[in-house]
């Protein structure tokens, strides 16, 4: 073998060489220690960076690494070894100093090798890898863990880099080295290191694309490595780790104190776990297609967001022999059982690493699923789970004993892992199987023979797994009640995990067949569980009622929402019992409020009611999320024996809550009982409830035959469903209830001044939900109470006190309800009546002579702001039916708007409202407008833009306070963003147009208009403002859209406008956000390909722009395309960018090269000239050659050619970027 | 709004309650528009508060005198000479530099409750 030096003096070890190496080493050492001591860190970093970037630093690095290695001899080579050996003794003293240097050296090897990999010889590559591997093995006992880890990860990365080049036998050789370490008797430490190395290969996941380190290679490379590893090696690694663990098991089990083998075993268990965590992709085919309920046990519960994650493990059938049939699971269970016995011994405890790893592995086994189980009707999986469950059972059973032990100081981790295991099992099975697992009495003879004694005893338990789950959960809830004050106790975690388990089990039941399948004992258990949950929640509520600080953050609210929906699933599983329970609880509290009025402080009861309302809302109805939610299945299919509507438990419960809510209309009651917070819950409940139950659209379909065993049963269920649905329908109590709801809403808006949250709920949820239902709208507009609301809105003063977003939302709601009118004419008239007051006020105000003075009065400013918000809300509600009235409205305020913009130029808040109204209005209207109207609107928008620009160009704010200055800047940003949105919606006229004639008829050219608008707006957008990501994004989106769709307009722009557009494009190319760069590249592609196509058709294309102009001094200037070709090449070859951009960049580069072939040749030659090293020079020449010539690339711009060029560019960059960047 | 007899621009409003079922109060944080000081106040949400009448007027800058006063051109052609330059150095230099380089400058003057101050500066460019 030879040394690693490729350049320089070779491996002969001349004294000069030695001195050079030593001096490098010294400088690095000094740099490292000065970084540690914070002495001149910049210079030190530069030294280290220089080492990383210098060409071929391997020799120096290995030198540093090997300094104190005397025994590297068997693995290392010739001259190098001699140097190392000589230096060893003299440098031993410096040991403490060089640790860091060795770390840096390893990093340097990694960087340099990645960069120069392509032109290392095969021997060099192998040498590097084996050097790293040997280094690690040799230093197995060394205390400097981080150097070990670094070198071992470097080895992993190098192996991966060369993965596709190395032959199978070469890889085999490396892995043999590792295998030797794991198996042979080099001692425990070596074993440990070997396992750790495999872990850094698998777990730190060099091979899994999401976590691998960047190598500047295409994604495809990572994919290939991943596939190869998964198919060829993963199982082998697994077996090695397993065998290593098994080999030490005996020692561990037999010893009474901690032994060093434990370390190996822990590492091996961890590796096993990591391998099972692998995202298996290949060889699992058939999983998704299979109909077998057990092997296809993966349920895509996208509906339920999980709090605890549960990863499904799905290796293919190839793993069956290792995982299932070899007794592997049994071994792990036995190991853990043996460990459990030892927890009293010294060196072992419940949370010692080996126990934790073993438990994690067991939990991971629980989530094993897919084709690994043969399709024998699930018996194999059932047996597998039964075996696991038997091992897990002692962790959680009996629940009360376990809970007590934890309370008295036992660690809770085992119990939590038990819960996690239950969750995993629940995820891979159906609820029925899950329940049967524990009581499977119909034992297969196979079971009897093989099962452990413990399982045997367990099988004759009288109850199923679900019952166990309920009792376990009950214990947890009881504990929560005791410790409700403090968060983060074990019972919180346990509750969350168990709730997830319930959710997983019950979601499928709830959406499919109802709970008819669950045995009655389970129903009883869930019913009592729910009762306990409610009790707990109520207790928490009444205890926290007096707390002052309850500033919930958003996260905790959504967590609570999730928890409540899990509760609801449990409640629905035993709906027979839970609805009457809720009814009873409500009645008790209502009575308590009435009895104690004026005498007892009601706060605790109010808080309890608050919780009850939230829980009941979740139980009775689902979240709509924009859709119309149906009555939950469990409720539909239950209560079959109640045929009279007014005796239906759900009807009674809803009715009594509504009746209670109605009492808030009485001022006296309102004062004493209905606190703002209680009203929030009531409004929320009403909103949620009415979406499902109020005047449901659904007719009872005949032949709904999915359930019911005989005709009579079916008929009965129909009757009961009908009774429930029609009770609050339009022909029954519906109108009455609707009236009550509207009156409650008015009360919250009028009688709770300043309660922002409450009013927001009312506007955004309750009223909004009402107008969503078209059939509700029909009745709404006929109601007196609704007219009252509309009247208060149009003519009253009180609603001006609402905060601005609520004004907007209210206006939107009212305009939307116009849908309920008989025909379009009536709807338009309704909208006119609603909005007339706005128009009148604004027109009158703008006609005043002393407008300038009047407008500055605070109350006028307030009114104007409110009215603008209302206008915006109305504009948001534009629908085809009311479009006409809203157009007229906007048209009539056009002039006032411009006047107000002038008057309020210093009131940035008002200006923003003005702009936002126009944006929303244009956005709603633009696609309906006829040519004439479009011309008017476009003209108006341009005047608005010009006016705004004239106020703001060159303005400097003078204020002492930096926070006011920042605020002003933010406001400017919001304004500009609105203006860009305005231009974007104008753009859309060309894409979506419902008008009868073409807009060209009026001579309006949208592209010119938008470019003109951009021309006005762009000077306002400073580079400083482009730091706002949203603004930047919007701006470039608009720009690239314009350039892509209308490249021809660019040619017609004047020089100043053009310079600005191109300047920003160049700025965008070097932006950090890859999405922005992407948009700029697309724009470039559009420009260049437009020019090229036009030129080939012998037209002018971009004309003089592309040809180059003469600047003011008469010097010829480069054409724009040449400039961009230059800067794009510069970017691609020498700068940092995300690899994802390469294909878009290729799309832009290709037409640019075609347009500017001469320049491209020149640039290419320049690059070659600059290269001194002859090998590199010839590589570069070849690469440039094949960039444009390989892959049958031709000079037409079609799909195929673009694709070919993308491939070429990719190869080109891989080939040359490495050495170009280091020069 | 007016806080402790000072003029301030409200930059933050938060509401708080006395106990869970109590009524809301508003917590205002304001910044004095003339001297940039920070002020805070708490009022029940149903109360009214005073809002000052703030006027902003644009004048063209004619001259800067030695003693720190500016000379401004009003809309009707008269001059207004009773306004001081801002005391802060950076603001001062912005005005002075702009003026000395011969730009046509328009200043916005904010007036409220008997106080006046220059609050913005705008370059309207050479007149053609």
Tab-separated table of C-alpha atoms in Angstrom, chain A residues 364-715:
chain	number	residue	atom	x	y	z
A	364	UNK	CA	-41.994	-0.902	19.106
A	365	UNK	CA	-42.830	-4.578	18.609
A	366	UNK	CA	-46.430	-3.766	19.461
A	367	UNK	CA	-46.730	-1.553	16.432
A	368	UNK	CA	-45.454	-4.220	14.079
A	369	UNK	CA	-47.867	-4.699	11.231
A	370	UNK	CA	-48.191	-5.248	7.503
A	371	UNK	CA	-47.207	-8.152	5.312
A	372	UNK	CA	-44.704	-9.459	7.797
A	373	UNK	CA	-47.604	-11.461	9.147
A	374	UNK	CA	-48.786	-14.191	6.863
A	375	UNK	CA	-52.338	-13.924	5.665
A	376	UNK	CA	-53.721	-16.572	7.958
A	377	UNK	CA	-56.705	-14.563	9.082
A	378	UNK	CA	-54.620	-12.645	11.499
A	379	UNK	CA	-53.809	-15.522	13.770
A	380	UNK	CA	-50.129	-14.915	13.603
A	381	UNK	CA	-50.510	-11.274	14.508
A	382	UNK	CA	-52.997	-12.073	17.211
A	383	UNK	CA	-50.605	-14.513	18.742
A	384	UNK	CA	-47.789	-12.004	18.487
A	385	UNK	CA	-49.839	-9.337	20.232
A	386	UNK	CA	-51.081	-11.743	22.861
A	387	UNK	CA	-47.535	-12.656	23.678
A	388	UNK	CA	-46.572	-9.004	23.995
A	389	UNK	CA	-49.642	-8.129	26.009
A	390	UNK	CA	-48.824	-10.860	28.465
A	391	UNK	CA	-45.411	-9.305	28.952
A	392	UNK	CA	-46.774	-5.811	29.302
A	393	UNK	CA	-49.656	-6.634	31.589
A	394	UNK	CA	-47.658	-6.614	34.831
A	395	UNK	CA	-46.654	-3.013	34.050
A	396	UNK	CA	-50.191	-1.716	34.293
A	397	UNK	CA	-52.256	-4.379	35.979
A	398	UNK	CA	-53.860	-4.225	38.480
A	399	UNK	CA	-54.305	-0.494	37.844
A	400	UNK	CA	-55.063	0.573	41.392
A	401	UNK	CA	-51.975	-1.132	42.791
A	402	UNK	CA	-49.778	0.362	40.076
A	403	UNK	CA	-51.190	3.840	40.653
A	404	UNK	CA	-50.644	3.571	44.395
A	405	UNK	CA	-47.081	2.418	43.918
A	406	UNK	CA	-46.352	5.407	41.713
A	407	UNK	CA	-47.921	7.778	44.198
A	408	UNK	CA	-45.670	6.372	46.875
A	409	UNK	CA	-42.554	7.053	44.877
A	410	UNK	CA	-42.111	4.374	42.239
A	411	UNK	CA	-40.977	5.637	38.865
A	412	UNK	CA	-43.876	6.077	36.464
A	413	UNK	CA	-41.958	5.311	33.295
A	414	UNK	CA	-42.865	1.643	33.180
A	415	UNK	CA	-46.536	2.405	33.518
A	416	UNK	CA	-46.343	5.081	30.815
A	417	UNK	CA	-44.586	2.660	28.501
A	418	UNK	CA	-47.357	0.180	29.209
A	419	UNK	CA	-49.883	2.804	28.127
A	420	UNK	CA	-47.866	3.488	24.996
A	421	UNK	CA	-47.847	-0.212	24.204
A	422	UNK	CA	-51.631	-0.311	24.548
A	423	UNK	CA	-51.819	2.637	22.167
A	424	UNK	CA	-49.642	0.817	19.650
A	425	UNK	CA	-51.725	-2.324	19.885
A	426	UNK	CA	-54.877	-0.268	19.481
A	427	UNK	CA	-53.431	1.314	16.371
A	428	UNK	CA	-52.723	-1.968	14.628
A	429	UNK	CA	-55.905	-3.813	15.492
A	430	UNK	CA	-59.632	-3.297	15.363
A	431	UNK	CA	-61.470	-2.487	18.591
A	432	UNK	CA	-63.054	-5.905	18.566
A	433	UNK	CA	-59.802	-7.819	18.339
A	434	UNK	CA	-58.313	-5.433	20.860
A	435	UNK	CA	-60.974	-6.280	23.349
A	436	UNK	CA	-60.809	-10.000	22.657
A	437	UNK	CA	-57.060	-10.180	23.175
A	438	UNK	CA	-57.316	-10.263	26.898
A	439	UNK	CA	-60.109	-12.713	27.209
A	440	UNK	CA	-59.522	-14.886	24.211
A	441	UNK	CA	-60.875	-18.016	25.696
A	442	UNK	CA	-61.231	-19.846	22.471
A	443	UNK	CA	-57.637	-20.792	22.747
A	444	UNK	CA	-55.963	-22.391	19.879
A	445	UNK	CA	-54.124	-25.528	20.882
A	446	UNK	CA	-50.980	-23.906	19.610
A	447	UNK	CA	-51.363	-21.252	22.213
A	448	UNK	CA	-51.727	-23.688	25.042
A	449	UNK	CA	-48.445	-25.271	24.213
A	450	UNK	CA	-46.400	-22.193	23.684
A	451	UNK	CA	-47.744	-19.532	25.921
A	452	UNK	CA	-46.150	-18.689	29.136
A	453	UNK	CA	-47.765	-19.728	32.288
A	454	UNK	CA	-48.687	-16.192	33.025
A	455	UNK	CA	-50.630	-15.838	29.813
A	456	UNK	CA	-52.401	-19.005	30.573
A	457	UNK	CA	-53.688	-17.658	33.815
A	458	UNK	CA	-54.578	-14.399	32.196
A	459	UNK	CA	-56.675	-15.945	29.521
A	460	UNK	CA	-59.403	-16.798	31.901
A	461	UNK	CA	-59.897	-13.302	33.009
A	462	UNK	CA	-63.517	-12.326	33.049
A	463	UNK	CA	-63.037	-9.030	31.233
A	464	UNK	CA	-61.602	-7.738	27.982
A	465	UNK	CA	-58.843	-5.321	27.194
A	466	UNK	CA	-61.273	-2.426	26.863
A	467	UNK	CA	-62.450	-2.945	30.387
A	468	UNK	CA	-58.869	-2.997	31.562
A	469	UNK	CA	-58.343	0.228	29.639
A	470	UNK	CA	-61.291	1.868	31.377
A	471	UNK	CA	-60.189	0.860	34.848
A	472	UNK	CA	-56.676	2.016	34.083
A	473	UNK	CA	-57.985	5.338	32.841
A	474	UNK	CA	-60.226	5.665	35.880
A	475	UNK	CA	-57.213	5.316	38.153
A	476	UNK	CA	-55.378	7.955	36.169
A	477	UNK	CA	-58.335	10.340	36.345
A	478	UNK	CA	-58.693	9.782	40.058
A	479	UNK	CA	-55.072	10.662	40.505
A	480	UNK	CA	-55.573	13.760	38.358
A	481	UNK	CA	-58.356	14.911	40.634
A	482	UNK	CA	-56.024	14.686	43.585
A	483	UNK	CA	-53.230	16.598	41.904
A	484	UNK	CA	-55.224	18.790	39.582
A	485	UNK	CA	-53.362	21.906	40.550
A	486	UNK	CA	-50.007	21.019	39.080
A	487	UNK	CA	-49.387	20.322	35.463
A	488	UNK	CA	-46.850	17.892	34.122
A	489	UNK	CA	-47.411	15.085	36.568
A	490	UNK	CA	-47.359	11.519	35.374
A	491	UNK	CA	-51.114	11.320	35.304
A	492	UNK	CA	-51.232	14.104	32.705
A	493	UNK	CA	-48.993	12.126	30.400
A	494	UNK	CA	-50.810	8.897	31.080
A	495	UNK	CA	-54.142	10.561	30.454
A	496	UNK	CA	-53.000	11.922	27.115
A	497	UNK	CA	-51.659	8.585	25.957
A	498	UNK	CA	-54.749	6.708	27.083
A	499	UNK	CA	-57.039	9.279	25.512
A	500	UNK	CA	-55.209	8.725	22.258
A	501	UNK	CA	-55.762	5.024	22.653
A	502	UNK	CA	-59.464	5.594	23.125
A	503	UNK	CA	-59.578	7.923	20.168
A	504	UNK	CA	-57.825	5.403	17.966
A	505	UNK	CA	-60.227	2.686	18.999
A	506	UNK	CA	-63.413	4.701	18.956
A	507	UNK	CA	-62.995	6.809	15.837
A	508	UNK	CA	-63.569	3.777	13.668
A	509	UNK	CA	-66.577	2.703	15.682
A	510	UNK	CA	-68.050	6.168	15.628
A	511	UNK	CA	-67.751	6.569	11.890
A	512	UNK	CA	-68.858	3.103	10.935
A	513	UNK	CA	-71.254	0.832	12.627
A	514	UNK	CA	-72.216	2.534	15.820
A	515	UNK	CA	-71.529	0.976	19.141
A	516	UNK	CA	-73.875	-1.951	18.748
A	517	UNK	CA	-70.880	-4.252	18.562
A	518	UNK	CA	-69.438	-3.453	21.930
A	519	UNK	CA	-70.392	-5.861	24.690
A	520	UNK	CA	-72.441	-4.446	27.500
A	521	UNK	CA	-69.700	-4.700	30.102
A	522	UNK	CA	-67.590	-2.384	27.954
A	523	UNK	CA	-70.494	0.037	27.659
A	524	UNK	CA	-70.857	0.110	31.407
A	525	UNK	CA	-67.187	0.632	31.857
A	526	UNK	CA	-67.057	3.531	29.389
A	527	UNK	CA	-70.141	5.107	30.901
A	528	UNK	CA	-68.602	5.127	34.341
A	529	UNK	CA	-65.315	6.334	32.886
A	530	UNK	CA	-67.084	9.280	31.284
A	531	UNK	CA	-68.914	10.050	34.507
A	532	UNK	CA	-65.583	10.119	36.273
A	533	UNK	CA	-64.057	12.337	33.599
A	534	UNK	CA	-66.883	14.841	33.894
A	535	UNK	CA	-66.627	14.788	37.643
A	536	UNK	CA	-62.937	15.486	37.379
A	537	UNK	CA	-63.407	18.330	34.905
A	538	UNK	CA	-66.096	19.900	37.063
A	539	UNK	CA	-63.918	19.664	40.118
A	540	UNK	CA	-61.045	21.290	38.288
A	541	UNK	CA	-63.433	23.968	37.053
A	542	UNK	CA	-64.863	24.861	40.428
A	543	UNK	CA	-61.425	24.887	41.994
A	544	UNK	CA	-60.004	27.192	39.375
A	545	UNK	CA	-63.027	29.486	39.316
A	546	UNK	CA	-61.379	32.038	41.527
A	547	UNK	CA	-58.041	32.037	39.748
A	548	UNK	CA	-57.193	35.422	38.457
A	549	UNK	CA	-54.674	34.680	35.811
A	550	UNK	CA	-56.017	32.546	33.079
A	551	UNK	CA	-54.308	33.890	30.046
A	552	UNK	CA	-54.567	30.821	27.933
A	553	UNK	CA	-52.171	30.591	25.114
A	554	UNK	CA	-53.440	29.356	21.787
A	555	UNK	CA	-51.635	26.037	22.144
A	556	UNK	CA	-53.313	25.153	25.401
A	557	UNK	CA	-56.717	26.006	23.975
A	558	UNK	CA	-56.261	23.689	21.032
A	559	UNK	CA	-54.903	20.987	23.333
A	560	UNK	CA	-58.035	21.339	25.400
A	561	UNK	CA	-60.175	21.157	22.290
A	562	UNK	CA	-58.479	17.913	21.320
A	563	UNK	CA	-58.973	16.521	24.779
A	564	UNK	CA	-62.636	17.412	24.729
A	565	UNK	CA	-63.186	15.690	21.416
A	566	UNK	CA	-61.595	12.540	22.820
A	567	UNK	CA	-63.948	12.791	25.787
A	568	UNK	CA	-66.803	13.147	23.342
A	569	UNK	CA	-65.828	9.903	21.632
A	570	UNK	CA	-65.870	8.101	24.964
A	571	UNK	CA	-69.205	9.661	25.805
A	572	UNK	CA	-70.689	8.653	22.500
A	573	UNK	CA	-69.594	5.069	22.991
A	574	UNK	CA	-72.076	4.902	25.855
A	575	UNK	CA	-74.453	7.603	24.705
A	576	UNK	CA	-77.470	5.923	26.370
A	577	UNK	CA	-76.037	6.705	29.733
A	578	UNK	CA	-74.133	9.901	29.098
A	579	UNK	CA	-76.897	12.146	27.740
A	580	UNK	CA	-79.120	11.593	30.797
A	581	UNK	CA	-76.050	12.119	32.979
A	582	UNK	CA	-75.309	15.471	31.361
A	583	UNK	CA	-78.981	16.382	31.650
A	584	UNK	CA	-78.919	15.639	35.359
A	585	UNK	CA	-75.779	17.680	35.910
A	586	UNK	CA	-77.233	20.661	34.069
A	587	UNK	CA	-80.499	20.517	35.973
A	588	UNK	CA	-78.666	20.435	39.290
A	589	UNK	CA	-76.661	23.517	38.427
A	590	UNK	CA	-79.546	25.472	36.994
A	591	UNK	CA	-81.468	24.816	40.175
A	592	UNK	CA	-78.515	25.852	42.296
A	593	UNK	CA	-78.248	29.144	40.441
A	594	UNK	CA	-81.906	29.922	40.908
A	595	UNK	CA	-82.002	29.033	44.558
A	596	UNK	CA	-78.887	30.910	45.444
A	597	UNK	CA	-79.603	34.059	43.473
A	598	UNK	CA	-78.416	37.072	45.323
A	599	UNK	CA	-77.327	35.058	48.343
A	600	UNK	CA	-74.491	32.779	47.303
A	601	UNK	CA	-71.606	33.720	45.099
A	602	UNK	CA	-72.354	31.810	41.889
A	603	UNK	CA	-68.832	31.900	40.482
A	604	UNK	CA	-68.051	28.230	41.034
A	605	UNK	CA	-71.321	27.106	39.512
A	606	UNK	CA	-70.769	29.407	36.567
A	607	UNK	CA	-67.379	27.910	35.899
A	608	UNK	CA	-68.828	24.414	36.156
A	609	UNK	CA	-71.516	25.333	33.679
A	610	UNK	CA	-68.830	26.718	31.421
A	611	UNK	CA	-67.050	23.346	31.379
A	612	UNK	CA	-70.302	21.413	31.024
A	613	UNK	CA	-71.322	23.482	28.023
A	614	UNK	CA	-68.023	22.823	26.308
A	615	UNK	CA	-68.210	19.091	27.002
A	616	UNK	CA	-71.837	18.837	25.918
A	617	UNK	CA	-71.138	20.762	22.744
A	618	UNK	CA	-68.481	18.273	21.836
A	619	UNK	CA	-70.622	15.280	22.693
A	620	UNK	CA	-73.692	16.383	20.762
A	621	UNK	CA	-72.148	17.812	17.629
A	622	UNK	CA	-69.046	17.631	15.489
A	623	UNK	CA	-66.883	20.465	14.301
A	624	UNK	CA	-68.072	21.596	10.894
A	625	UNK	CA	-64.809	23.021	9.546
A	626	UNK	CA	-66.641	24.606	6.682
A	627	UNK	CA	-68.769	21.570	5.904
A	628	UNK	CA	-72.206	20.844	7.236
A	629	UNK	CA	-71.706	18.356	10.029
A	630	UNK	CA	-74.238	15.550	10.390
A	631	UNK	CA	-75.723	14.327	13.601
A	632	UNK	CA	-73.114	11.942	15.044
A	633	UNK	CA	-73.747	8.323	14.200
A	634	UNK	CA	-73.895	7.191	17.789
A	635	UNK	CA	-76.698	9.642	18.478
A	636	UNK	CA	-78.570	8.772	15.311
A	637	UNK	CA	-78.577	5.081	16.031
A	638	UNK	CA	-79.371	5.286	19.684
A	639	UNK	CA	-82.549	5.945	21.652
A	640	UNK	CA	-84.565	3.770	19.327
A	641	UNK	CA	-87.441	3.381	21.708
A	642	UNK	CA	-88.235	7.079	21.955
A	643	UNK	CA	-90.644	7.858	19.183
A	644	UNK	CA	-92.057	11.089	20.497
A	645	UNK	CA	-89.753	13.921	19.691
A	646	UNK	CA	-90.214	15.857	22.884
A	647	UNK	CA	-89.149	12.859	24.951
A	648	UNK	CA	-85.946	12.254	22.997
A	649	UNK	CA	-83.087	12.703	25.497
A	650	UNK	CA	-81.000	14.758	23.085
A	651	UNK	CA	-83.972	17.029	22.405
A	652	UNK	CA	-84.583	17.463	26.107
A	653	UNK	CA	-80.942	18.267	26.780
A	654	UNK	CA	-80.658	20.775	23.912
A	655	UNK	CA	-83.993	22.295	24.796
A	656	UNK	CA	-83.083	22.917	28.376
A	657	UNK	CA	-79.784	24.559	27.463
A	658	UNK	CA	-81.534	26.850	24.981
A	659	UNK	CA	-84.147	27.716	27.541
A	660	UNK	CA	-81.397	28.577	29.973
A	661	UNK	CA	-79.664	30.729	27.368
A	662	UNK	CA	-82.897	32.570	26.702
A	663	UNK	CA	-82.901	33.848	30.271
A	664	UNK	CA	-80.005	36.148	29.473
A	665	UNK	CA	-82.497	38.359	27.661
A	666	UNK	CA	-83.848	39.402	31.033
A	667	UNK	CA	-81.650	42.291	32.268
A	668	UNK	CA	-81.899	41.327	35.898
A	669	UNK	CA	-80.900	37.725	35.281
A	670	UNK	CA	-78.158	38.916	32.988
A	671	UNK	CA	-76.634	41.018	35.702
A	672	UNK	CA	-76.685	38.342	38.372
A	673	UNK	CA	-75.982	35.167	36.435
A	674	UNK	CA	-74.774	35.639	32.899
A	675	UNK	CA	-71.171	36.675	33.210
A	676	UNK	CA	-69.276	37.424	30.009
A	677	UNK	CA	-67.371	34.170	30.313
A	678	UNK	CA	-70.517	32.098	30.679
A	679	UNK	CA	-71.941	33.880	27.656
A	680	UNK	CA	-68.860	32.892	25.683
A	681	UNK	CA	-69.578	29.241	26.379
A	682	UNK	CA	-73.266	29.686	25.563
A	683	UNK	CA	-72.551	31.421	22.274
A	684	UNK	CA	-69.975	28.803	21.367
A	685	UNK	CA	-72.409	26.008	22.194
A	686	UNK	CA	-75.233	27.582	20.223
A	687	UNK	CA	-72.989	28.059	17.209
A	688	UNK	CA	-71.819	24.482	17.233
A	689	UNK	CA	-75.198	23.020	18.015
A	690	UNK	CA	-77.126	24.997	15.436
A	691	UNK	CA	-74.851	23.896	12.624
A	692	UNK	CA	-75.905	20.318	13.200
A	693	UNK	CA	-79.406	20.395	14.589
A	694	UNK	CA	-81.060	23.621	13.534
A	695	UNK	CA	-83.227	23.144	10.450
A	696	UNK	CA	-81.115	20.310	9.086
A	697	UNK	CA	-81.138	20.116	5.351
A	698	UNK	CA	-81.129	16.384	5.247
A	699	UNK	CA	-84.338	14.583	4.470
A	700	UNK	CA	-84.710	11.137	5.872
A	701	UNK	CA	-83.670	8.913	3.066
A	702	UNK	CA	-85.615	5.758	2.604
A	703	UNK	CA	-83.826	2.489	2.386
A	704	UNK	CA	-81.058	3.545	4.684
A	705	UNK	CA	-80.183	-0.057	5.149
A	706	UNK	CA	-76.730	-0.055	6.504
A	707	UNK	CA	-77.876	-1.216	9.847
A	708	UNK	CA	-80.857	-2.860	11.487
A	709	UNK	CA	-81.572	-6.514	11.407
A	710	UNK	CA	-85.220	-6.659	10.565
A	711	UNK	CA	-87.778	-4.427	9.048
A	712	UNK	CA	-89.438	-3.443	12.268
A	713	UNK	CA	-86.182	-2.456	13.843
A	714	UNK	CA	-85.320	-0.405	10.821
A	715	UNK	CA	-88.642	1.338	10.832
